[in-house]
Short mmCIF file of C-alpha atoms in Angstrom, two decimals:
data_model
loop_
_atom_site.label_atom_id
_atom_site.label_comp_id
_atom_site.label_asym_id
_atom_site.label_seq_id
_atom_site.Cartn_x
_atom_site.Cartn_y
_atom_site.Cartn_z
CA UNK A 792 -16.90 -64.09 -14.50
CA UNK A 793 -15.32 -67.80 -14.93
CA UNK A 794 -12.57 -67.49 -17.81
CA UNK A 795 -12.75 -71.06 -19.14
CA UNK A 796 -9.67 -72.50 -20.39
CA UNK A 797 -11.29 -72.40 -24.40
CA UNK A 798 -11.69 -68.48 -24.02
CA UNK A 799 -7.59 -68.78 -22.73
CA UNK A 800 -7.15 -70.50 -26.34
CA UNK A 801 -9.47 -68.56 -28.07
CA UNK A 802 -7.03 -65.78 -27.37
CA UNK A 803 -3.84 -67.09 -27.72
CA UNK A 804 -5.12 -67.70 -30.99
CA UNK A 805 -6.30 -64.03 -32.16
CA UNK A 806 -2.55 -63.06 -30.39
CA UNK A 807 -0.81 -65.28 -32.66
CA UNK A 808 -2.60 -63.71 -35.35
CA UNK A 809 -1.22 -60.80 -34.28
CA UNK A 810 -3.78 -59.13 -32.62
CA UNK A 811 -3.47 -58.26 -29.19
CA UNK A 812 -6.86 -57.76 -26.61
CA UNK A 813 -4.77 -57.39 -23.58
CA UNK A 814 -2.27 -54.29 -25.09
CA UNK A 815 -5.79 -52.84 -26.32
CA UNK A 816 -7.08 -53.08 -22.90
CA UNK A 817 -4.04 -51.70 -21.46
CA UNK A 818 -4.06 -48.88 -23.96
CA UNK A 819 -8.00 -47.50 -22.94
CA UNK A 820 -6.53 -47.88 -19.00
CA UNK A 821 -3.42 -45.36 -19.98
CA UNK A 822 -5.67 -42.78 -21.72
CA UNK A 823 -8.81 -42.50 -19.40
CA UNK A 824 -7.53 -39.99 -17.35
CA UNK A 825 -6.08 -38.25 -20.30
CA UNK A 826 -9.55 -38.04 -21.66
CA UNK A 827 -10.99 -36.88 -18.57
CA UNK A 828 -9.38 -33.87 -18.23
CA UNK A 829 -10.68 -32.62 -21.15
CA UNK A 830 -14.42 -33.47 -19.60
CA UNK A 831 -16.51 -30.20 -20.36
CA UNK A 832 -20.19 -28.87 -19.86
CA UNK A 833 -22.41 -31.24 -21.70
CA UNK A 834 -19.98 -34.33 -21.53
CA UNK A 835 -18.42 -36.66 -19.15
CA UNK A 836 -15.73 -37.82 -21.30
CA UNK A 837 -15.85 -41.27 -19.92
CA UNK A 838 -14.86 -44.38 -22.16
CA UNK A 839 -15.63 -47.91 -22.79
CA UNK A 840 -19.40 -47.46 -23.58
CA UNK A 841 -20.20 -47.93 -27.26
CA UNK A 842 -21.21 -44.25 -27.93
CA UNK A 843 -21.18 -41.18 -26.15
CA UNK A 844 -23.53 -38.79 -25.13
CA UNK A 845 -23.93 -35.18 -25.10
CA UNK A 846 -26.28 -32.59 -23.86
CA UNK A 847 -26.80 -29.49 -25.44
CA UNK A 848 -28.75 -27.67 -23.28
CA UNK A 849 -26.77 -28.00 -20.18
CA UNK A 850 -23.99 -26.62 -22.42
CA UNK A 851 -25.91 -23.70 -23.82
CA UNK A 852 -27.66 -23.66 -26.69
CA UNK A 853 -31.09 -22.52 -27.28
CA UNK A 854 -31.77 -23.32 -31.08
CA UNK A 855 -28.35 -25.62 -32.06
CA UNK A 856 -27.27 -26.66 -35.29
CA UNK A 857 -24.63 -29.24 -35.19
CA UNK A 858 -21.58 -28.77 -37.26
CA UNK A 859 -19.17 -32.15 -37.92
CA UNK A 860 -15.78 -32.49 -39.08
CA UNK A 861 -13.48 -35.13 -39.87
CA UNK A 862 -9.76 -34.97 -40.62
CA UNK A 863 -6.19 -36.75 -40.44
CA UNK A 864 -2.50 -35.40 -40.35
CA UNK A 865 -1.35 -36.81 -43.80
CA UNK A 866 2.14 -37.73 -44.31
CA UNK A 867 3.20 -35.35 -41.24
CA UNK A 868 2.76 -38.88 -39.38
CA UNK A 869 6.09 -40.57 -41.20
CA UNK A 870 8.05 -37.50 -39.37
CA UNK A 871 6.60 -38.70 -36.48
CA UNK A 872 7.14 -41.71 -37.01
CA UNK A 873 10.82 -41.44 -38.70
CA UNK A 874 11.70 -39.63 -35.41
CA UNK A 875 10.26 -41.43 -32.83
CA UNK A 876 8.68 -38.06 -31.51
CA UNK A 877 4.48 -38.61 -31.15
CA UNK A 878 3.37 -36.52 -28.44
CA UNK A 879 2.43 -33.32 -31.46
CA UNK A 880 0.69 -34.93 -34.01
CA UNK A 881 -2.70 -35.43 -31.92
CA UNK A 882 -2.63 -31.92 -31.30
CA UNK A 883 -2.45 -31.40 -35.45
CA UNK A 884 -5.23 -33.91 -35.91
CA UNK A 885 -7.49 -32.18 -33.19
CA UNK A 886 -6.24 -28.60 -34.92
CA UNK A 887 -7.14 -30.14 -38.39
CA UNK A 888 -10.90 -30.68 -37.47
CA UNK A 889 -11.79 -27.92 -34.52
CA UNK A 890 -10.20 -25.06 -36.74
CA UNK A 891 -12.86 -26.60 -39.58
CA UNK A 892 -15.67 -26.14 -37.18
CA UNK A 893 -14.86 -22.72 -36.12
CA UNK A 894 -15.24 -21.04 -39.33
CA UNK A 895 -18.51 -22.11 -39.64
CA UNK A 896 -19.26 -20.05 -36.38
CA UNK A 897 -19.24 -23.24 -34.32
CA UNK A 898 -18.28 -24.26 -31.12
CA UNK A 899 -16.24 -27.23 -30.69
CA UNK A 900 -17.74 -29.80 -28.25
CA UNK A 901 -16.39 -33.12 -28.21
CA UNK A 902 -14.00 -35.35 -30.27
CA UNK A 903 -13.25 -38.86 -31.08
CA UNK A 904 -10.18 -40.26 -33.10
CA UNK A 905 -8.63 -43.44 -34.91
CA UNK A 906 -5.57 -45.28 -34.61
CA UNK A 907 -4.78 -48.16 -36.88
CA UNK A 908 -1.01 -49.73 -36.49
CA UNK A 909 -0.41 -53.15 -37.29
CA UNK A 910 1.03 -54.01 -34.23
CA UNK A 911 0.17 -51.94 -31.12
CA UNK A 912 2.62 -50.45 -28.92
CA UNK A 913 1.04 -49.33 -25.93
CA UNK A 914 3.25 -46.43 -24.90
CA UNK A 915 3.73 -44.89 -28.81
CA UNK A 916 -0.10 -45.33 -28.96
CA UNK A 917 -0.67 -43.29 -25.39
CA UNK A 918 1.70 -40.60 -26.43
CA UNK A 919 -0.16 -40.04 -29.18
CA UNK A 920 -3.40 -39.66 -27.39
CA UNK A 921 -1.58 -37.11 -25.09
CA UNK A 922 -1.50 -35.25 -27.71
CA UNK A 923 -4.81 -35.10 -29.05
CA UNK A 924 -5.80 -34.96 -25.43
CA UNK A 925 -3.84 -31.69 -25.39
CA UNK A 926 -4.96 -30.20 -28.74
CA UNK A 927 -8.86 -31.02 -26.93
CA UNK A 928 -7.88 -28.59 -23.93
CA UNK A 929 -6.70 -26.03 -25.99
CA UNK A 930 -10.22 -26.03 -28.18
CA UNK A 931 -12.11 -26.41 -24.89
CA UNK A 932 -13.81 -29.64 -26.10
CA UNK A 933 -13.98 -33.11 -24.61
CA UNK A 934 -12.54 -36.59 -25.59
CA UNK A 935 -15.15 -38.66 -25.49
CA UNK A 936 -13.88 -42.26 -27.06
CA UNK A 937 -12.52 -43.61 -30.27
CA UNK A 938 -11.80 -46.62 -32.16
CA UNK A 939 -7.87 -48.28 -31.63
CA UNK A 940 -7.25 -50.65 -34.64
CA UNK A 941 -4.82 -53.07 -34.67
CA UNK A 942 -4.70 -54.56 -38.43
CA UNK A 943 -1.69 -56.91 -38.98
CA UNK A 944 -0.55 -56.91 -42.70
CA UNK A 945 -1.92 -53.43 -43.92
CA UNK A 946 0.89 -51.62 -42.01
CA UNK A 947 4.79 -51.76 -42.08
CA UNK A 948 6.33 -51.97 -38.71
CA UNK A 949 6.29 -49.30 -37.00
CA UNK A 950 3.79 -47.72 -39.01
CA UNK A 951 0.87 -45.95 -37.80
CA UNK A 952 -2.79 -43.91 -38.87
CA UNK A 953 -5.14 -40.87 -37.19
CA UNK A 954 -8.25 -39.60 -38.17
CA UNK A 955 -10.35 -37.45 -36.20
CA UNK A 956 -14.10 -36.94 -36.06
CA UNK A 957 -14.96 -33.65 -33.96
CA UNK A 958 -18.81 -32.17 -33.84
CA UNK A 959 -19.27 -28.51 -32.49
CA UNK A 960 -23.18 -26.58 -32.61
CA UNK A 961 -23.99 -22.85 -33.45
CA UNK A 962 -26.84 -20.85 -33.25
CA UNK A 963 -28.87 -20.87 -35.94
CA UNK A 964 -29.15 -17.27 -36.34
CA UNK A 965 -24.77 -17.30 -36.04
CA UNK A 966 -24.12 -19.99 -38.72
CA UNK A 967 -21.09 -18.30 -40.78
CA UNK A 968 -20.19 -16.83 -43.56
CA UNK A 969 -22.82 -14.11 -43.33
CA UNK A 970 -24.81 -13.13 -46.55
CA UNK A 971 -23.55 -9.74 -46.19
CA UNK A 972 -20.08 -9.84 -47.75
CA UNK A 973 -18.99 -6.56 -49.19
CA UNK A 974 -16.79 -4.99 -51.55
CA UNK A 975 -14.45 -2.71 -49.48
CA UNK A 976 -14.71 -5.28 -46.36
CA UNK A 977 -11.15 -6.01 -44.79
CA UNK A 978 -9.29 -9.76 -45.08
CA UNK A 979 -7.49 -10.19 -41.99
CA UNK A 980 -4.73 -13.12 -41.29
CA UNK A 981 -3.69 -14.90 -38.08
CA UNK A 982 -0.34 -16.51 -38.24
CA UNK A 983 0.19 -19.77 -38.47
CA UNK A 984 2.92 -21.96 -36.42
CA UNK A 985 4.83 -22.98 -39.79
CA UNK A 986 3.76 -25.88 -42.27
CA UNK A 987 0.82 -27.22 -40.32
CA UNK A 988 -0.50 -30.00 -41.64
CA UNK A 989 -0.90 -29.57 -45.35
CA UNK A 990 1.82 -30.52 -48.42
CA UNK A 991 4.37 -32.61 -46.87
CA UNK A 992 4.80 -34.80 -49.23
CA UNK A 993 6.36 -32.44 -51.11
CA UNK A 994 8.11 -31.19 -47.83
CA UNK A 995 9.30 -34.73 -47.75
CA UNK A 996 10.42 -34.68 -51.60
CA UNK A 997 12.58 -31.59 -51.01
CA UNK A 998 14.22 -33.11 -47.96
CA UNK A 999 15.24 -35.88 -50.02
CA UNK A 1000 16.56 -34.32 -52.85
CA UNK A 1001 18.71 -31.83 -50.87
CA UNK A 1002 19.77 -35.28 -49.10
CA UNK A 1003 18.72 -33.91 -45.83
CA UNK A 1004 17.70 -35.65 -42.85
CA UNK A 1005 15.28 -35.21 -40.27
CA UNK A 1006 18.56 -34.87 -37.44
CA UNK A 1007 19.94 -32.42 -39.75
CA UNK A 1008 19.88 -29.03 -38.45
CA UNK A 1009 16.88 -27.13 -40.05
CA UNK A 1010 18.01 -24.68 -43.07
CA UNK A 1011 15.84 -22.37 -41.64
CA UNK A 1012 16.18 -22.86 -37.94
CA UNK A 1013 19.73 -24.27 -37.28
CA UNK A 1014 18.95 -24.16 -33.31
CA UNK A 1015 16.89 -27.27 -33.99
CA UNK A 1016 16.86 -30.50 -35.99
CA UNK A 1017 14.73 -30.76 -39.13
CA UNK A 1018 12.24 -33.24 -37.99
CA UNK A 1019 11.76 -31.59 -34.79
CA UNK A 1020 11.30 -28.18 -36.76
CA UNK A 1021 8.81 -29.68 -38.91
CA UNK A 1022 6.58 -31.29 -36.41
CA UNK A 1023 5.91 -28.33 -34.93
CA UNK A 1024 1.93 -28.45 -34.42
CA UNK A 1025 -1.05 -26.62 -36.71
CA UNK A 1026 -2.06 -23.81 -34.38
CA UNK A 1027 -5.39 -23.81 -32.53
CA UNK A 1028 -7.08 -21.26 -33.22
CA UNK A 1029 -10.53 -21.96 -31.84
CA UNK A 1030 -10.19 -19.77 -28.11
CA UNK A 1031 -9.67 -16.26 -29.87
CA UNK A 1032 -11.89 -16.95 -32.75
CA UNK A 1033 -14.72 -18.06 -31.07
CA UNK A 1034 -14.25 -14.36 -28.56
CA UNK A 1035 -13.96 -12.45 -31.69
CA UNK A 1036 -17.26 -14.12 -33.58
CA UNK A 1037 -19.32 -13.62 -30.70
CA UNK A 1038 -19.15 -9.57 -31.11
CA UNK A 1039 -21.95 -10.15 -34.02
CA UNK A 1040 -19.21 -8.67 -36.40
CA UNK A 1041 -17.43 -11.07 -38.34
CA UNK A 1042 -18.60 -11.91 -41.77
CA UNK A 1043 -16.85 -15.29 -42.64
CA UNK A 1044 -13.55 -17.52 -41.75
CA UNK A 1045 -11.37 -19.70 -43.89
CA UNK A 1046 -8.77 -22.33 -42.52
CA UNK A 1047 -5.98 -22.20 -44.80
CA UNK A 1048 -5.30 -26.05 -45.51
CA UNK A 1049 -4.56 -28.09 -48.51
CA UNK A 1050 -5.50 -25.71 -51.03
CA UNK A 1051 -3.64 -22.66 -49.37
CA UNK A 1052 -4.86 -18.84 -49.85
CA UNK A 1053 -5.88 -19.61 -53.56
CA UNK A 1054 -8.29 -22.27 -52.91
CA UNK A 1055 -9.62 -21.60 -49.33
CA UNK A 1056 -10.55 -18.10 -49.13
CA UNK A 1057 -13.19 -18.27 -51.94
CA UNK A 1058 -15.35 -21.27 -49.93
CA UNK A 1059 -16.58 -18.82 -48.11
CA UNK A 1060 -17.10 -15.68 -50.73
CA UNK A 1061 -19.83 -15.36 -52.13
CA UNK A 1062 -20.89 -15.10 -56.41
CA UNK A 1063 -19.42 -12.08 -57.83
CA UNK A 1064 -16.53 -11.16 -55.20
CA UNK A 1065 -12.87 -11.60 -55.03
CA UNK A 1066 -10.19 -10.65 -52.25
CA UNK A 1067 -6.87 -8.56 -53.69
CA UNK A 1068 -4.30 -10.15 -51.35
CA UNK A 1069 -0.59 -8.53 -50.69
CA UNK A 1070 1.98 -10.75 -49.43
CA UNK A 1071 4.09 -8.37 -48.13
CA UNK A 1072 1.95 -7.68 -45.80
CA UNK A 1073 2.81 -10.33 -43.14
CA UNK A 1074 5.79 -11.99 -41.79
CA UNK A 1075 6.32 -15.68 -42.98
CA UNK A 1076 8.06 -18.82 -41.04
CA UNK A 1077 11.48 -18.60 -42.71
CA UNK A 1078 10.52 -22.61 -43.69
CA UNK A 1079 8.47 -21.39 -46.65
CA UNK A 1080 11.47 -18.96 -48.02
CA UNK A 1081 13.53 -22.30 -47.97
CA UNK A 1082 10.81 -24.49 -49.20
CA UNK A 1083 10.06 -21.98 -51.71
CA UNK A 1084 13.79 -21.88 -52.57
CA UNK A 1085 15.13 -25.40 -52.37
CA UNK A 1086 12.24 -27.25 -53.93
CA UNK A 1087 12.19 -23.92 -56.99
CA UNK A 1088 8.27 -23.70 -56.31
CA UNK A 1089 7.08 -19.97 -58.09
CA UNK A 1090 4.55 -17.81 -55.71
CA UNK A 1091 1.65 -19.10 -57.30
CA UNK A 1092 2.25 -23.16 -56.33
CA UNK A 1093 3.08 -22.17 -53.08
CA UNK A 1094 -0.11 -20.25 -52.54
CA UNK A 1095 -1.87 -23.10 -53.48
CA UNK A 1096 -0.03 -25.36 -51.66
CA UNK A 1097 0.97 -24.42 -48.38
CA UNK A 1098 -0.47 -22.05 -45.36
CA UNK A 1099 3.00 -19.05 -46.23
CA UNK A 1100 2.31 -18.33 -42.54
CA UNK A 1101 -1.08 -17.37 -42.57
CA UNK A 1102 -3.09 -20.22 -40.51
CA UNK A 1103 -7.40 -18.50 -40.63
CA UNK A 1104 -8.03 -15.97 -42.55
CA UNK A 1105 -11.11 -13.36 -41.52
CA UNK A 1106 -13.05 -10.91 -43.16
CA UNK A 1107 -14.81 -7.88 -41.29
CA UNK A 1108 -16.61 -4.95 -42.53
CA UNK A 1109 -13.69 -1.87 -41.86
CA UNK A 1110 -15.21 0.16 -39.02
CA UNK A 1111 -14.67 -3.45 -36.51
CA UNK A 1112 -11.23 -4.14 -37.81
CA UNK A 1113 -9.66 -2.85 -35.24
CA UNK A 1114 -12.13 -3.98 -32.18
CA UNK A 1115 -11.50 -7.69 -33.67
CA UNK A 1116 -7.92 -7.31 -33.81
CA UNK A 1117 -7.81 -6.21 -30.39
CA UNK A 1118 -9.96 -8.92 -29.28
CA UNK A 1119 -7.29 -11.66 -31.31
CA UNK A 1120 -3.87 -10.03 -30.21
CA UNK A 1121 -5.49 -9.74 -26.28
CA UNK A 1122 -5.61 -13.42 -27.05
CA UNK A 1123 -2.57 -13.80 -28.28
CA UNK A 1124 -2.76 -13.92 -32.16
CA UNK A 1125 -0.20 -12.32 -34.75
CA UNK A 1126 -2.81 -9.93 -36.57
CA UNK A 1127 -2.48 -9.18 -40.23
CA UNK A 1128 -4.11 -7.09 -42.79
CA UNK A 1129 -3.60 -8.72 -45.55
CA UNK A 1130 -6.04 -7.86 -48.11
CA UNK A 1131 -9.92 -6.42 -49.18
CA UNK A 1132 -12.42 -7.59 -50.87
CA UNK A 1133 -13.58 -6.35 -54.26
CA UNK A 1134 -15.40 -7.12 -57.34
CA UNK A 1135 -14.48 -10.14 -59.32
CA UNK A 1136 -15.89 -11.23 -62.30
CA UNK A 1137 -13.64 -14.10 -63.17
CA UNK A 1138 -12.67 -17.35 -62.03
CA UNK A 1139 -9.52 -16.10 -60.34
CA UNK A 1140 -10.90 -14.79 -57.40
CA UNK A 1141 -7.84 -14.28 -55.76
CA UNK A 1142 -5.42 -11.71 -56.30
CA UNK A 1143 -1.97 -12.08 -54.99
CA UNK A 1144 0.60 -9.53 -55.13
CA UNK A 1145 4.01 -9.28 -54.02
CA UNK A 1146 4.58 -12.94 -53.05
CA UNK A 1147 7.73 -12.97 -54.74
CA UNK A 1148 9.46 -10.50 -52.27
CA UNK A 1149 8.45 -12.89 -49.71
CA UNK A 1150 8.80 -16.44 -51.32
CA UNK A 1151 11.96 -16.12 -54.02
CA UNK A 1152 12.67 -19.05 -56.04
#
């Protein structure tokens, strides 16, 4: 290739308008072997094409439908970013979209993200993809390309965006939540790693009005500093799950996200049926207590708002409750009961009882 000295101007020229090929370039070199070691059955993981490719039947599947998800980490990013720590927040966007896919029964396969700055620093930028690289691994699917965007004017310095696209396939005959969703069946939760990914803007809002900072130590972990604390990443859960759907005997799975318990659990109920939920019935992060208290948010708004340390909620019919729960503590989940389902006839189809022992205001 002959690099004339117009296409030398030509890109001096894009540079100046603040756009730089060469970090971009530099950038897809750093990540390609973080991308291939997620490489899985079915994909290669390889970049620099203009899609990507996977095949389904070296990976499996008989009679596949695909499942797709897309996702970001909200304003869990300006922690990040206020910080200057970026090697968790992949791992939330990849936990934002796989955990989706899962509780439609499927199996996540492969994953592509976006990254928009208006100025791209190569090194902030790779950290970042270690991180998604890492959340990848831990949902056993690969990293197959993506999209960097570097946009000067639409971002303060600094500044940076994710979103995440993931697909996963299931069975056709294993597409969840089951039709079969009983009164009497048993609502169990899997803990969640703290705040996750959901409501922190109004994390944010608190911090500001008790005039905390993000090096202050944490109210409710004084080992560590508040930012740190915070950025702790949404939890994985696809490994365990996926074990525990393929005994034929769970019913249906909701990712508590935006929304919380209120809003989540009944996507996947179906007409007719509530869940009676106890909130005593499972240990919470101590950050929701102090979010709870500082920020004076009653049980109800912080039900609908946050995770309260419950990160996937499942329902099974009672004589596999405790095969699944041996099958999600073997792989190393913090098992709940936390509720049943019953009969509801109104549009409050969730019942929640005794939050206030666990989130005082």
């Amino acid at each position: 290739m002959t690099i004339s000295n117009s296409t030398i101007s030509g890109r001096r020229a894009y540079a100046e308008a603040g756009v730089d090929i060469d970090a971009g370039n530099a950038l897809v070199d750093a990540i390609k072997p973080l991308a291939k070691a997620t490489a899985r059955i079915g994909a290669d993981a390889g970049l620099g094409g203009f899609g990507a490719l996977f095949d389904l039947k070296a990976a499996g599947f008989r009679d596949p439908i695909l499942v797709s998800t897309t996702d970001g980490v909200g304003t869990k990013l300006k922690i990040a970013i206020d910080t200057g720590k970026h090697d968790t927040v992949g791992i939330d966007l990849v936990a934002m979209c796989v955990n989706d896919l899962i509780v439609q029964g499927a199996e996540p396969l492969l994953f592509l993200d976006y990254f928009a700055s208006g100025k791209l620093e190569v090194e902030k930028a790779r950290q970042v993809v270690a991180g998604i690289a890492e959340g990848c691994k831990q949902a056993g699917c690969a990293l197959v390309g993506g999209e960097t965007a570097e946009m000067p004017g639409m971002y303060h310095d600094g500044d940076y965006d994710l979103a995440g696209f993931s697909v996963g396939a299931v069975e056709r005959d294993r597409v969840l939540p089951t039709k079969d969703i009983a009164i009497g069946d048993i609502v169990l939760g899997l803990a969640s790693s703290g705040v996750h990914s959901n409501g922190f803007s109004l994390v944010r809002k608190i911090i500001a009005d008790q005039k905390l900072t993000f090096t202050s130590p944490a109210p409710f972990d004084p080992a560590r500093p508040l930012g740190e604390s915070l950025l702790e990443p949404t939890r994985i859960y696809v490994r365990p799950a996926l074990q525990a759907i393929r005994t034929g005997h769970v019913k249906g799975l909701a990712h508590i996200t935006g929304g919380g318990l209120l809003e989540n659990i009944p996507r996947v109920l179906p007409d007719g049926i509530g869940v009676s939920i106890d909130a005593a019935s499972w240990q919470a992060p101590p950050v929701f207590r102090w979010l709870a208290s500082a920020g004076g948010i009653d049980a109800h708004e912080m039900a609908r708002t946050f995770n309260c340390g419950i990160g996937l909620v499942l329902i099974v019919a009672p004589a596999h409750v405790d095969e699944i729960s041996k099958i999600l503590t073997a792989n190393g989940e913090t098992v709940s009961e936390i509720g049943k389902v019953e009969a509801n006839a109104t549009d409050h189809r969730i019942k929640l009882h005794g939050a206030n022992k666990v989130w005082p205001c």
